[in-house]
XYZ file of C-alpha atoms in Angstrom:
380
model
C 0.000 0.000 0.000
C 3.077 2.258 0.520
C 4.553 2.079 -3.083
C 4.013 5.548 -4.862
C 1.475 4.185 -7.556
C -0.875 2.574 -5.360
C -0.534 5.395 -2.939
C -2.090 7.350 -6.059
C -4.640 4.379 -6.441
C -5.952 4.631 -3.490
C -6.436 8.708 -3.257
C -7.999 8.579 -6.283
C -10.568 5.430 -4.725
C -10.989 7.430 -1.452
C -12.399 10.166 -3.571
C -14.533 8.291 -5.543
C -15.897 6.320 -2.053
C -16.383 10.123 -0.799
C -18.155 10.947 -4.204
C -20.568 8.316 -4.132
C -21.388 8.245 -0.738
C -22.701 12.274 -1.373
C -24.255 10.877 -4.696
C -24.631 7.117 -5.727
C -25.066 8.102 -8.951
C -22.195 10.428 -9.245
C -19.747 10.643 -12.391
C -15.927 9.962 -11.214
C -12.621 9.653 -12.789
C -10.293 10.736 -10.520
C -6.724 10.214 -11.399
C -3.338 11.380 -9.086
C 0.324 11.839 -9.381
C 2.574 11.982 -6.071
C 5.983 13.122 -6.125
C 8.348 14.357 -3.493
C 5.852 15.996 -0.762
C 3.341 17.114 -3.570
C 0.417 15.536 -4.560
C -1.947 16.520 -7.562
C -5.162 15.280 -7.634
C -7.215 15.696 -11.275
C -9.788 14.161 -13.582
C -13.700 14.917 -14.241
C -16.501 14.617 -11.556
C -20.294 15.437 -11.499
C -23.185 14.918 -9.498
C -21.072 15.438 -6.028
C -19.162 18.581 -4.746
C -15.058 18.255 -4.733
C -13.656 21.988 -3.304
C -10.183 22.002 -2.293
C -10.632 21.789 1.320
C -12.518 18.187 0.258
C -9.797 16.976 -1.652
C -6.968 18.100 0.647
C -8.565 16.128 3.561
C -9.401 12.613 1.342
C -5.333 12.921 0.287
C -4.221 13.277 3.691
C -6.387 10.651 5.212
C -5.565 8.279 2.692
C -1.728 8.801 2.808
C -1.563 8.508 6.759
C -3.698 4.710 6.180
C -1.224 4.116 3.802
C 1.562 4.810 6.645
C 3.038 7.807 5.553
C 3.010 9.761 8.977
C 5.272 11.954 10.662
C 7.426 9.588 11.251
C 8.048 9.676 7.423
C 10.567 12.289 6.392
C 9.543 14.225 2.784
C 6.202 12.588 2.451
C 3.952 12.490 5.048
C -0.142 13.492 5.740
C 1.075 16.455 7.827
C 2.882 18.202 5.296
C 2.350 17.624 1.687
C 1.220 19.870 -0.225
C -2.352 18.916 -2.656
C -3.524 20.391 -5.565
C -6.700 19.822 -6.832
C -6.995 19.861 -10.648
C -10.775 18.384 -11.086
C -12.974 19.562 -13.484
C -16.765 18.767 -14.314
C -17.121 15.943 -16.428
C -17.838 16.030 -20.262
C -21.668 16.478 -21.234
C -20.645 14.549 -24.154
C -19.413 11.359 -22.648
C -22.372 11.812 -20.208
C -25.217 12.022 -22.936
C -24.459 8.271 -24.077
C -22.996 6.956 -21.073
C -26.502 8.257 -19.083
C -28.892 6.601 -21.544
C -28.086 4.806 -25.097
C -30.831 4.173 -27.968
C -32.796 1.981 -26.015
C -32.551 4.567 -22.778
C -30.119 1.944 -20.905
C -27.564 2.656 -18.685
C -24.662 3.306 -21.784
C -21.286 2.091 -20.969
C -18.929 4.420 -20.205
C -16.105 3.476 -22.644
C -15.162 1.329 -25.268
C -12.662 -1.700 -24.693
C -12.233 -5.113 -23.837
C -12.157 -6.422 -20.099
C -11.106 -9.799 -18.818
C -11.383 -11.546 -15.952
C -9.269 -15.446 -14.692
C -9.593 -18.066 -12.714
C -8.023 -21.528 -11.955
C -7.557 -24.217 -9.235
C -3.622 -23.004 -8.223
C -5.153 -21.947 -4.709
C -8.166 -21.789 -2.679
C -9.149 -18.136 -4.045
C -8.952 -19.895 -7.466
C -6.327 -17.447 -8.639
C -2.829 -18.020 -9.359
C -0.290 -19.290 -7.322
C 2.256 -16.589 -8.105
C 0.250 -13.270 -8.035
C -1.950 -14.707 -4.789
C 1.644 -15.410 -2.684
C 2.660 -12.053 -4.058
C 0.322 -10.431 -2.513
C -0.161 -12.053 0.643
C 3.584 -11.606 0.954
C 3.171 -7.945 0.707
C -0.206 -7.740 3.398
C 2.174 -9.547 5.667
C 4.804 -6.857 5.337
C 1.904 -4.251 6.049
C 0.885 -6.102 9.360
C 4.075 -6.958 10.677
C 5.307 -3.170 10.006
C 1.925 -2.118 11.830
C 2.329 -4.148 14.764
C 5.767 -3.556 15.124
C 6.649 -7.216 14.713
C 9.809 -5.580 12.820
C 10.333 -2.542 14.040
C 11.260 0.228 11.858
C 9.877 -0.908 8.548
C 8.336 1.971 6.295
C 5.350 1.551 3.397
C 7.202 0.946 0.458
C 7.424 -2.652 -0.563
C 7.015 -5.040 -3.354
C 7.214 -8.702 -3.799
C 7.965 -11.211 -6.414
C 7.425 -15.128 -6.907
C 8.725 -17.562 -9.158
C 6.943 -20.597 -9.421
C 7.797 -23.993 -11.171
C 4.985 -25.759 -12.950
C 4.726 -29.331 -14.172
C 2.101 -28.745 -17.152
C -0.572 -26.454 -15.161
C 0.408 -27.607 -11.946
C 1.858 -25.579 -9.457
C 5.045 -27.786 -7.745
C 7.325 -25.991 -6.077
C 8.705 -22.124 -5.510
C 11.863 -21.101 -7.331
C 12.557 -17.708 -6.000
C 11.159 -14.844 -4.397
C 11.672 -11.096 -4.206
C 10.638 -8.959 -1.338
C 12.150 -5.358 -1.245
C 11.162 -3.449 2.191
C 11.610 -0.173 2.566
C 13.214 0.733 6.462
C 14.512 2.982 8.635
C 18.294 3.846 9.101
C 18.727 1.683 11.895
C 18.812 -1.020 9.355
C 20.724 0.248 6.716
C 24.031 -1.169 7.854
C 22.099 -4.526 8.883
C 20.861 -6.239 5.502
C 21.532 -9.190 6.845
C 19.719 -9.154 10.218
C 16.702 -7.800 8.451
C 16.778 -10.732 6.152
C 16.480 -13.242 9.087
C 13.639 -11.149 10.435
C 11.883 -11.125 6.966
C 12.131 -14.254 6.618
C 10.788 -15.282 9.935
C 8.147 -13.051 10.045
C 7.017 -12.742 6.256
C 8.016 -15.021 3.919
C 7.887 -18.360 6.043
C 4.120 -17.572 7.401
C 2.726 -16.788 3.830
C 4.380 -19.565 2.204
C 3.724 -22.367 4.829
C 4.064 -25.924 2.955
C 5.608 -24.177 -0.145
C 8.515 -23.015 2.072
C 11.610 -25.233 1.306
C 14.980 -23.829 2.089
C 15.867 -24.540 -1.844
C 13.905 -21.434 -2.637
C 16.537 -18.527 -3.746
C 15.259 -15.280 -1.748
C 16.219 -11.765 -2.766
C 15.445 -9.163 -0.082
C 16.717 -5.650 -0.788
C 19.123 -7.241 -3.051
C 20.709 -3.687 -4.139
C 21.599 -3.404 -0.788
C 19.285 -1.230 1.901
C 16.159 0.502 0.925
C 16.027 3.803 3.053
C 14.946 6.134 0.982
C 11.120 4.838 -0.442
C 7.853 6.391 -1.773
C 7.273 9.406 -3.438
C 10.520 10.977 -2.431
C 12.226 7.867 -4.104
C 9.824 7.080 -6.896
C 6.931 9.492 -8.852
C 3.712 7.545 -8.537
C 0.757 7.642 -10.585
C -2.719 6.031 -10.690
C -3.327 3.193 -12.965
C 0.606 2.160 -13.394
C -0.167 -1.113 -11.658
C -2.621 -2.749 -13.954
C -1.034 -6.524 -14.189
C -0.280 -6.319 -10.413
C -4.094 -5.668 -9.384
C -5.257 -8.627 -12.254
C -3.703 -11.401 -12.117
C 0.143 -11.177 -12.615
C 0.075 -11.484 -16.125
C -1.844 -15.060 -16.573
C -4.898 -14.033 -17.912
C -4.837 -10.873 -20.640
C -5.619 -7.659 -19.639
C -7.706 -5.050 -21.667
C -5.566 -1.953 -20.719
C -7.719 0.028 -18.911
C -6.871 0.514 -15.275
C -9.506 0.341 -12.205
C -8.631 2.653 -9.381
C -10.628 6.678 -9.210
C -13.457 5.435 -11.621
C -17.065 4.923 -11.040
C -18.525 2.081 -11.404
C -20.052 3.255 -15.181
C -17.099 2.880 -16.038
C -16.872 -0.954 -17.807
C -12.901 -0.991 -17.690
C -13.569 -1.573 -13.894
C -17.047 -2.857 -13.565
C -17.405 -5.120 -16.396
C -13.744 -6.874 -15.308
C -14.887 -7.296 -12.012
C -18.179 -9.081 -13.524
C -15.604 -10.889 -15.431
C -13.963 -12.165 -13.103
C -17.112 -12.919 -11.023
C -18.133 -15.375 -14.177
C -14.769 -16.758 -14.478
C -14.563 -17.832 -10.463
C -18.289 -19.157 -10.398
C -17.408 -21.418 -13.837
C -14.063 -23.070 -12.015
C -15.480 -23.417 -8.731
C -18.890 -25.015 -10.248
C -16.282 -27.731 -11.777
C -17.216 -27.035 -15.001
C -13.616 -26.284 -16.072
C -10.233 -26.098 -14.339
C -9.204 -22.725 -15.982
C -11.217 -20.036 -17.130
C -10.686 -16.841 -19.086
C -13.839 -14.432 -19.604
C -13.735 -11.831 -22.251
C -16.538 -8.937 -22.602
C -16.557 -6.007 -24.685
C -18.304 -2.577 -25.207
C -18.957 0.549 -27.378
C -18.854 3.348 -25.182
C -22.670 4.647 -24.928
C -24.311 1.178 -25.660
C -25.724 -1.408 -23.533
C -25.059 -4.551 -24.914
C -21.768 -5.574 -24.747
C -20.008 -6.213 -28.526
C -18.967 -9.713 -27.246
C -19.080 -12.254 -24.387
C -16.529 -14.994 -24.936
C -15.517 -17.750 -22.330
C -12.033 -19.355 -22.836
C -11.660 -22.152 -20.645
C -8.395 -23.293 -22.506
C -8.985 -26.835 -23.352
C -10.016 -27.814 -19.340
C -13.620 -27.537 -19.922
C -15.380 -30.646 -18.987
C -18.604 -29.624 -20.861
C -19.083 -27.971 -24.653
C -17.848 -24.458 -24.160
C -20.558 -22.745 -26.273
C -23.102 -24.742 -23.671
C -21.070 -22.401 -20.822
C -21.167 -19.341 -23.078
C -24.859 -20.194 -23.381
C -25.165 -20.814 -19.479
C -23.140 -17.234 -18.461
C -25.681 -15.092 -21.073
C -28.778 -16.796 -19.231
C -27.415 -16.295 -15.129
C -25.278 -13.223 -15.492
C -26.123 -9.738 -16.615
C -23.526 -8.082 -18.439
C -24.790 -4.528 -19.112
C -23.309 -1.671 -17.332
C -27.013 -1.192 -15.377
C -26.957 -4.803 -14.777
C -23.309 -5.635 -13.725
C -23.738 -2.395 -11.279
C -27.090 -4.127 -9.692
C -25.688 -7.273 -9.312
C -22.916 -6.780 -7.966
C -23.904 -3.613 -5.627
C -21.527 -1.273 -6.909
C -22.761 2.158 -6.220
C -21.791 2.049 -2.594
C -18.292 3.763 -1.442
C -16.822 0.274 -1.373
C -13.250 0.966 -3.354
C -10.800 2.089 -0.991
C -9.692 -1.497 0.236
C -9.023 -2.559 -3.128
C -6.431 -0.338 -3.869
C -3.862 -2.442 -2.264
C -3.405 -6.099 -2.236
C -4.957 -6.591 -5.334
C -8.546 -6.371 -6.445
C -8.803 -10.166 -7.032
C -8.297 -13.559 -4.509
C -10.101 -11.547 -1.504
C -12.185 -12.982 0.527
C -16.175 -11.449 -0.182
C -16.401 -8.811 2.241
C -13.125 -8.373 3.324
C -12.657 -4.529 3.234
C -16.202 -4.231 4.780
C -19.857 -4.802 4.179
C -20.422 -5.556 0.651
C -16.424 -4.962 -0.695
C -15.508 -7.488 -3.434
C -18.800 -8.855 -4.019
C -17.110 -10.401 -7.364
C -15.449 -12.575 -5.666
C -18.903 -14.672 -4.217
C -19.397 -17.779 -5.856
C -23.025 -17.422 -5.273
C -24.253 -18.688 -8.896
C -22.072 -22.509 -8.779
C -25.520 -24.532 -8.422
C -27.454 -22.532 -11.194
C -24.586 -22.885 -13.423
C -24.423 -26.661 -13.006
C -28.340 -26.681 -13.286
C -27.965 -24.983 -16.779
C -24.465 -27.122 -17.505
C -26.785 -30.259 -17.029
């Protein structure tokens, strides 16, 4: 949560909860840049009032939960500076995106989304991007509860696994750079006993073997972290918040946009389709494609992809996901109960392989596999 771009994730998601819990119905694409002790916040809102004083106070709040404090020299909540940049959005994109042809809900851009799933874990995600991000929680909790003192926000993980076909049989390597205070600087190795004991051998349980090559802070300390180290933007983290690169990826990034918005809505229905067709056994991987025209309904396409592990005809799943799961923008929004200030928790950790509910009342309602026995009534 402390790396620079998904500090700018989640400002941008705190002011779109803040947006739509003045207005449910409220028009957001927030987007932010954070650099040294200056943050700029910008993009198009209507329906919902964003003054400075507003948008100063979302930015701060959300970079203290991040753990930028004062305990964090250059970049902290105390004494960065924001500048807000918003402007209304465009009555053009709103004239289609507020009602197509049919007066529908239109969708809010063009584009392809995706969504994955497969049997490597529990979450039916992927073994590499799941440990990934577990890895990197665990650094959050253990710096929060002081189980190694002086760590700082700024972190990311890596994990190599080795596969036999599709199956997932050991761990290669793993990254995890942490950033830390200067106490630690001189003390690489110390820390890495600590990480190890405290963060990579809890996440990994069974996988942990002592054959597994472990980088941490391999270029040698990592003091200096964040935005005073590293420019961060919103959106830069699109493969890290999917699925790590198994299943393809549209393009369009998630975090500051409201839910009319199809590059996030329709890949969280996606993925929603995907995860009920694996766990209801009907295939062991699954890859979900839909597509829009930006003001229109319908989507262009809905295409399932279960890679040659399907155990029934695929066009009889394509047939089965078109009868149980609405795929317009009004529809994906319904079902999944998306016009609720639910976004902030997913801008860290990954928006995908989180337990239903996790970041509070109705957060990551995609991930439910609430429609397993009507997909096997339709399979059969």
């Amino acid at each position: 949560m402390g790396h620079p771009d998904k500090v700018s994730d989640r400002i941008s998601d705190a002011v779109l909860d803040a947006m739509l819990d003045q207005n449910p119905d409220a028009r957001v694409a927030c987007e932010v840049m954070v650099t040294g002790g200056t943050v700029i916040v910008a993009g198009e809102i209507s329906g919902a009032a964003f003054d400075d004083a507003l948008i100063g106070r979302i930015a701060r709040n959300a970079i203290d939960a991040c753990g930028y404090d004062a305990g964090n020299p250059g970049f902290n909540a105390g004494e960065v500076k924001v500048h807000n940049l918003i402007a209304p959005q465009s009555e053009d994109i709103a004239l289609g995106v507020d009602a197509d042809q049919d007066g529908e809900l239109g969708a809010g851009d063009q584009g392809m989304m995706f969504g994955f799933a497969n049997r490597d874990t529990d979450q039916l995600m992927p073994l590499p991007i799941q440990l990934s991000h577990r890895l990197i929680e665990r650094q959050a909790e253990v710096r929060m509860d002081g189980s190694i003192p002086g760590l700082r926000p700024d972190a990311k993980s890596q994990v190599t696994v080795e596969y036999d076909g599709k199956l997932p049989v050991r761990i290669d390597s793993m990254v995890l750079s942490t950033q830390h205070g200067p106490e630690w600087s001189d003390k690489q190795k110390e820390l890495q006993a600590e990480v190890i004991e405290h963060i990579l051998m809890p996440v990994l349980g069974d996988w942990w073997s002592d054959d597994i090559t472990v980088h941490i802070n391999p270029t040698g300390k990592f003091e200096i972290g964040g935005p005073v180290g590293d420019t961060g933007l919103t959106g830069r983290k699109i493969i890290v918040d999917t699925y790590g690169g198994w299943g393809r990826h549209g393009g369009g990034a998630f975090s500051g946009k409201d839910p009319s918005k199809v590059d996030r809505s329709a890949s969280y229905m996606a993925r929603h389709i995907a995860k009920n067709i694996v766990a209801a056994d009907l295939a062991g991987e699954c890859e979900v494609r839909l597509s829009y025209a930006i003001g229109v309904s319908e989507p262009t396409s809905v295409t399932v992809d279960c890679h040659g592990s399907q155990r029934i005809d695929e066009a009889g799943i394509e047939r089965a996901v078109r009868d149980l799961f609405p795929v317009t923008p009004r529809g994906i929004i319904e079902a999944l109960g998306l016009r609720r200030p639910i976004y902030e928790p997913t801008s860290f950790h990954g928006h995908f392989g989180r337990m239903p509910d996790e970041g509070g009342p109705g957060t990551f309602s995609w991930e439910r596999t609430d429609r397993v026995e009507a997909l096997r009534g339709a399979a059969s």
